[in-house]
Amino acid sequence: MKIIIADYLYIDGRFIENLAIAFETHIQAVDLPERLLKQYPGAELIRAKPYTVLYPGFINTHVHLEFSANKTSLKYGSFMPWLDSVIEHRDDLMKDCNNETMQKECEQMLRSGITAFGAISSFGTELQVCEETPQRVVFFNELIGSNAQYADMLYSDFQERVKASQSCAAKSRITPAVAIHSPYSVHPVILQRAVALAKQNQMPLTAHFLESQAEREWLERGEGEFKAFFEKFFNTSTPVTTIEEFMHAFDTYPTHFVHCVQATEKELAYLAEKGHSIAHCPRSNRYLGCGRLAIEKLQLPFSLATDGLSSNDSLNIFDELRAALMFHHNIDIQTLALQLLRNITLDAAKALGLNCGSLHVGKDADFVLVTLPELPKRPEEIALWSILHTKEAESVYIEGEKYV
Ligand code: MCF
Ligand code: FE
């Protein structure tokens, strides 16, 4: 048994003083330090530095590790030029992205306090890194392919990758899962099969959805920048699905939709009604010129995620939090800081179906210790000071073990 004591514990959105946690691989008790010391006299005592806040481990629900080699290859600024640059440089980027590169990025996430992440895997090449990393990984095998002719082949390749991730689950912290790339890139027939597979096996499900204005125009009217793209690369000029048909495919299974920047209020209300959640990636949206998701209007839970280095400059969650504070300048900064911490803990855990994200008995013992530069003058501002003053966590625990 271990007992950890910190100046503040982040519990149910508040910062509570004079509490400690007893844990092994899971949280055993949350109580006054003296009570826990009496209850578990043999326990190893961990006393955090002064001005330290104990948070549940942070969760990055959406990242593409396979694109970790990108520095300047992909074109930022606007979605379609970015997508063109993905097609142009994808092979080279994949070739340059070895295990060492991806492992470094996992370490960077870990040092920033990310104890669990959702990895979108296009090819399965990051499976070994995800098996070996200490974090919990929801391994989203991506299904992509809009051409009916190749649909069966693409689907069986996808099935093989799902199986490979399933066979890792027992001996690692991997949860096998399913990703539908997007409404413009996945044929409805294989989409339905993949959703059914996720549902049957109770696997987490995710999909990029309504990221750009171009995507909306293409799905609604078969027009805009996607038309030239599909004519050039895929010899077709009609979308394979509509916004409505795509949304309905997920009606009976809660899904983690990524971006949704260009969704209307009506569409967002529909997603809320069906019990879905959203991954919000502010830096990615800004860098690809997609617009701002109006998080102040959302009626459904959302997480804050980095996306990949294909559309970002770091996988550090504190960088993302600070960017979110700047991006949503219309929202009161204290309220937003608190909201964002909830997004990367409780809301993210629910979205990925993980047993972490809050400091309650029975939850996984995944912790992040954040040390502030001085005693906060006004305790109600701890969320904001944590975000503004932290580049890396003081220490990080996963399943009761210290990794940072
Ligand atoms: O989330 C960003 C932007 N939106 C869509 N896809 C990706 C992102 N980062 C990487 N991707 C991948 C995606 O998984 O790029 C490919 C897919 O494999 C785009 S489709 C040619
Ligand atoms: Fe993405």
XYZ file of C-alpha atoms in Angstrom, residues 30-387:
358
model
C -9.461 8.989 0.005
C -9.408 10.508 3.471
C -7.621 12.736 5.988
C -3.884 11.894 6.029
C -3.854 10.995 9.739
C -6.764 8.613 9.290
C -5.094 6.824 6.376
C -1.777 6.564 8.222
C -3.570 4.919 11.103
C -5.581 2.631 8.840
C -2.506 1.499 6.840
C 0.444 1.712 9.276
C 2.838 -0.182 6.992
C 2.130 1.928 3.910
C 4.886 3.694 1.973
C 4.380 7.436 2.450
C 4.812 9.786 -0.518
C 4.764 13.429 0.466
C 4.569 15.767 -2.548
C 6.582 19.001 -2.654
C 4.917 22.157 -1.305
C 2.362 23.836 -3.609
C 1.632 20.596 -5.432
C -1.755 19.668 -6.883
C -2.661 16.012 -7.339
C -4.739 15.375 -10.469
C -6.021 12.143 -11.974
C -3.897 11.195 -15.003
C -4.630 13.286 -18.089
C -6.152 11.636 -21.152
C -5.431 12.616 -24.752
C -8.289 10.977 -26.637
C -7.011 11.568 -30.178
C -3.472 11.323 -31.563
C -1.879 9.960 -34.775
C 1.527 8.605 -33.657
C 2.320 7.344 -37.155
C 2.633 10.934 -38.362
C 5.232 11.817 -35.716
C 7.985 12.446 -38.282
C 6.223 15.511 -39.654
C 7.933 18.804 -38.970
C 7.510 20.954 -42.102
C 6.390 18.456 -44.783
C 2.666 19.025 -44.400
C 1.163 22.328 -45.451
C -0.639 24.193 -42.674
C -3.158 27.008 -43.142
C -6.058 25.471 -45.010
C -7.572 21.967 -45.037
C -7.412 20.939 -48.713
C -3.817 22.022 -49.343
C -2.975 20.109 -46.144
C -4.755 16.985 -47.436
C -2.945 17.283 -50.781
C 0.335 17.474 -48.882
C -0.607 14.339 -46.897
C -1.093 12.437 -50.159
C 2.206 13.784 -51.474
C 4.344 13.122 -48.399
C 2.605 10.275 -46.604
C 4.955 7.527 -47.797
C 8.071 9.469 -46.819
C 6.599 10.464 -43.477
C 5.765 6.834 -42.691
C 9.238 5.695 -43.729
C 10.859 8.318 -41.471
C 8.640 7.460 -38.538
C 10.400 4.618 -36.727
C 9.717 3.194 -33.277
C 12.246 5.508 -31.673
C 10.463 8.592 -33.054
C 7.075 7.410 -31.799
C 8.463 6.301 -28.438
C 9.922 9.790 -27.903
C 6.493 11.283 -28.496
C 4.916 8.874 -26.006
C 7.526 10.037 -23.485
C 6.750 13.679 -24.226
C 3.052 12.967 -23.620
C 3.923 11.154 -20.393
C 6.070 14.016 -19.062
C 3.172 16.389 -19.685
C 0.958 14.142 -17.545
C -0.826 12.057 -20.198
C -1.379 8.620 -18.659
C -3.793 7.366 -21.329
C -4.333 8.158 -24.991
C -6.419 7.187 -27.991
C -4.064 6.261 -30.856
C -5.518 6.443 -34.369
C -3.691 3.782 -36.325
C -3.870 3.909 -40.111
C -1.429 1.060 -40.725
C -0.778 -0.674 -37.414
C 2.883 0.373 -37.374
C 2.726 1.891 -33.879
C 1.346 -1.261 -32.256
C 4.674 -2.338 -30.735
C 5.383 1.140 -29.327
C 1.887 1.245 -27.834
C 2.421 -2.193 -26.296
C 5.643 -1.063 -24.652
C 4.664 2.417 -23.512
C 3.545 2.604 -19.873
C 0.374 4.522 -20.734
C -3.051 3.031 -21.306
C -3.680 3.049 -25.056
C -7.048 2.812 -26.723
C -5.800 1.495 -30.043
C -8.159 2.784 -32.730
C -7.682 0.714 -35.884
C -8.617 3.042 -38.709
C -10.881 1.996 -41.562
C -10.453 4.085 -44.708
C -11.499 3.594 -48.350
C -14.356 5.070 -50.345
C -13.998 3.009 -53.504
C -16.526 0.126 -53.558
C -14.192 -1.912 -55.771
C -11.518 -2.165 -53.081
C -13.878 -2.172 -50.122
C -13.583 -5.880 -49.311
C -9.824 -5.855 -49.496
C -9.583 -2.762 -47.277
C -12.011 -4.249 -44.818
C -10.083 -7.504 -44.459
C -6.839 -5.577 -43.930
C -8.663 -3.605 -41.221
C -9.903 -6.845 -39.629
C -6.361 -8.214 -39.507
C -5.178 -5.080 -37.695
C -8.067 -5.312 -35.233
C -7.076 -8.925 -34.512
C -3.431 -7.998 -34.006
C -4.414 -5.323 -31.473
C -6.773 -7.762 -29.734
C -3.971 -10.260 -29.275
C -1.893 -7.572 -27.484
C -4.621 -6.633 -25.058
C -3.922 -9.304 -22.440
C -0.211 -8.539 -22.001
C -0.269 -4.724 -22.231
C -2.454 -1.730 -21.365
C -3.961 -1.707 -24.865
C -7.718 -1.626 -25.481
C -8.545 -2.638 -29.087
C -10.867 -0.138 -30.773
C -12.286 1.035 -34.125
C -11.837 4.314 -36.016
C -13.857 5.261 -39.071
C -11.673 7.799 -40.847
C -14.428 10.163 -42.064
C -17.675 10.456 -44.035
C -15.818 11.426 -47.220
C -13.297 8.588 -47.119
C -15.199 5.466 -45.991
C -17.723 3.557 -48.107
C -21.051 3.121 -46.253
C -21.060 -0.655 -46.697
C -17.800 -1.221 -44.858
C -18.683 1.581 -42.443
C -21.752 -0.388 -41.324
C -19.696 -3.552 -40.926
C -17.091 -1.784 -38.804
C -19.705 -0.162 -36.556
C -21.348 -3.565 -36.071
C -17.967 -5.080 -35.193
C -17.292 -2.373 -32.604
C -20.736 -2.851 -31.117
C -20.473 -6.649 -30.999
C -17.122 -6.527 -29.212
C -17.984 -3.464 -27.092
C -14.931 -1.690 -28.515
C -14.588 2.105 -28.320
C -15.537 3.790 -31.611
C -14.358 7.081 -33.091
C -14.663 9.051 -36.352
C -13.388 12.340 -37.794
C -16.520 14.329 -38.626
C -17.250 17.724 -40.191
C -13.760 19.067 -39.712
C -13.635 21.566 -42.599
C -15.963 23.754 -44.623
C -14.776 21.841 -47.700
C -15.993 18.563 -46.175
C -19.425 20.080 -45.550
C -19.709 21.420 -49.078
C -18.720 18.067 -50.542
C -21.141 16.037 -48.427
C -24.033 18.459 -48.893
C -23.685 19.354 -52.549
C -20.859 17.329 -54.084
C -19.075 20.608 -54.724
C -16.091 22.638 -53.577
C -12.420 21.804 -53.150
C -13.060 18.094 -52.490
C -14.507 17.713 -56.000
C -11.192 18.471 -57.683
C -9.423 16.291 -55.098
C -11.620 13.255 -55.763
C -11.487 13.770 -59.522
C -7.710 13.987 -59.454
C -6.856 11.142 -57.086
C -9.868 8.827 -57.141
C -11.471 9.388 -60.524
C -14.884 10.079 -59.017
C -17.006 13.177 -58.527
C -19.785 12.123 -56.169
C -19.631 11.708 -52.387
C -20.326 8.198 -51.047
C -22.609 9.381 -48.247
C -24.498 12.343 -46.787
C -24.112 14.017 -43.407
C -27.378 12.520 -42.227
C -26.710 8.991 -43.452
C -23.287 9.067 -41.824
C -24.597 10.268 -38.459
C -27.378 7.687 -38.474
C -24.869 4.876 -38.906
C -23.791 5.532 -35.300
C -27.271 5.883 -33.808
C -27.136 2.820 -31.602
C -23.557 3.012 -30.337
C -21.929 5.934 -28.472
C -19.104 7.299 -30.587
C -16.279 9.778 -30.037
C -16.576 12.241 -32.956
C -13.434 14.219 -33.724
C -13.525 17.955 -34.617
C -17.215 18.658 -35.576
C -16.142 22.278 -36.113
C -18.498 22.669 -39.080
C -21.488 20.860 -37.566
C -24.682 22.891 -37.201
C -26.445 23.336 -33.864
C -29.076 20.892 -35.070
C -26.497 18.236 -35.912
C -24.756 18.766 -32.568
C -28.096 18.426 -30.776
C -28.653 15.153 -32.633
C -25.238 13.814 -31.576
C -26.025 14.832 -27.987
C -29.381 13.043 -28.094
C -27.679 9.814 -29.198
C -25.180 9.915 -26.322
C -22.061 10.689 -28.367
C -19.053 12.784 -27.372
C -16.602 15.062 -29.177
C -12.811 15.302 -29.319
C -11.891 18.954 -29.575
C -8.458 19.686 -31.097
C -8.010 23.474 -31.051
C -4.441 23.691 -32.357
C -5.155 21.211 -35.161
C -8.285 23.146 -36.147
C -6.371 26.430 -36.132
C -3.399 25.061 -38.082
C -5.593 23.485 -40.766
C -7.789 26.565 -41.077
C -10.928 24.697 -40.045
C -12.442 27.274 -37.687
C -13.379 27.291 -34.007
C -15.690 24.759 -32.367
C -18.193 26.763 -30.296
C -17.596 24.765 -27.110
C -19.655 27.252 -25.083
C -22.766 26.011 -26.920
C -22.116 22.260 -26.741
C -24.741 20.140 -25.005
C -22.614 16.984 -25.124
C -19.441 15.951 -23.303
C -16.163 16.731 -25.030
C -12.476 16.070 -24.521
C -9.452 18.164 -25.419
C -6.979 16.359 -27.675
C -3.746 17.115 -29.507
C -4.448 15.268 -32.781
C -1.165 14.116 -34.390
C 2.029 15.935 -35.303
C 0.457 15.881 -38.766
C -1.540 18.924 -37.631
C 0.249 20.132 -34.510
C 3.652 21.154 -33.185
C 3.740 19.116 -29.971
C 1.868 16.375 -28.123
C 2.235 18.184 -24.780
C -1.211 18.490 -23.199
C -0.260 21.706 -21.371
C 0.572 23.314 -24.736
C -2.902 22.300 -25.901
C -4.557 23.631 -22.755
C -2.848 27.005 -23.120
C -3.783 27.169 -26.803
C -7.405 26.431 -25.869
C -7.370 29.318 -23.394
C -6.236 31.676 -26.170
C -8.462 30.208 -28.890
C -11.683 30.564 -26.889
C -11.075 34.170 -25.848
C -14.811 34.783 -25.577
C -15.119 32.478 -22.551
C -14.265 33.633 -19.006
C -10.730 32.378 -18.434
C -11.254 30.910 -14.950
C -14.397 29.054 -16.014
C -12.633 27.753 -19.116
C -9.546 26.583 -17.197
C -11.747 24.507 -14.892
C -13.787 23.164 -17.799
C -10.641 22.101 -19.705
C -9.284 20.137 -16.741
C -12.547 18.263 -16.586
C -12.343 17.653 -20.359
C -8.938 15.928 -20.115
C -9.894 13.816 -17.098
C -13.493 12.802 -16.398
C -15.021 13.548 -19.815
C -12.131 11.913 -21.676
C -12.256 8.763 -19.522
C -15.972 8.389 -20.189
C -15.492 8.927 -23.912
C -12.863 6.170 -24.100
C -14.562 3.864 -21.586
C -11.584 3.906 -19.180
C -11.700 3.364 -15.418
C -9.673 6.481 -14.654
C -10.112 10.265 -14.853
C -11.209 10.896 -11.271
C -9.842 10.460 -7.750
C -12.422 8.091 -6.341
C -12.182 4.704 -4.651
C -11.976 1.884 -7.201
C -10.512 4.027 -9.982
C -7.101 3.196 -11.488
C -4.234 4.747 -9.535
C -3.183 7.071 -12.383
C -1.960 10.410 -11.015
C -0.282 13.601 -12.159
C 1.463 15.875 -9.678
C 1.636 19.509 -10.751
C 3.847 21.807 -8.679
C 2.934 25.505 -8.656
C 5.662 28.161 -8.288
C 4.176 29.497 -5.043
C 1.177 29.130 -2.784
C -1.818 30.331 -4.827
C -3.177 33.575 -3.385
C -6.737 32.629 -4.326
C -7.356 28.862 -4.273
C -10.270 29.195 -6.726
C -7.675 30.062 -9.408
C -5.649 26.849 -9.111
C -6.947 25.475 -12.423
C -5.702 28.500 -14.339
C -2.332 28.659 -12.542
C -1.807 24.944 -13.137
C -2.278 25.469 -16.870
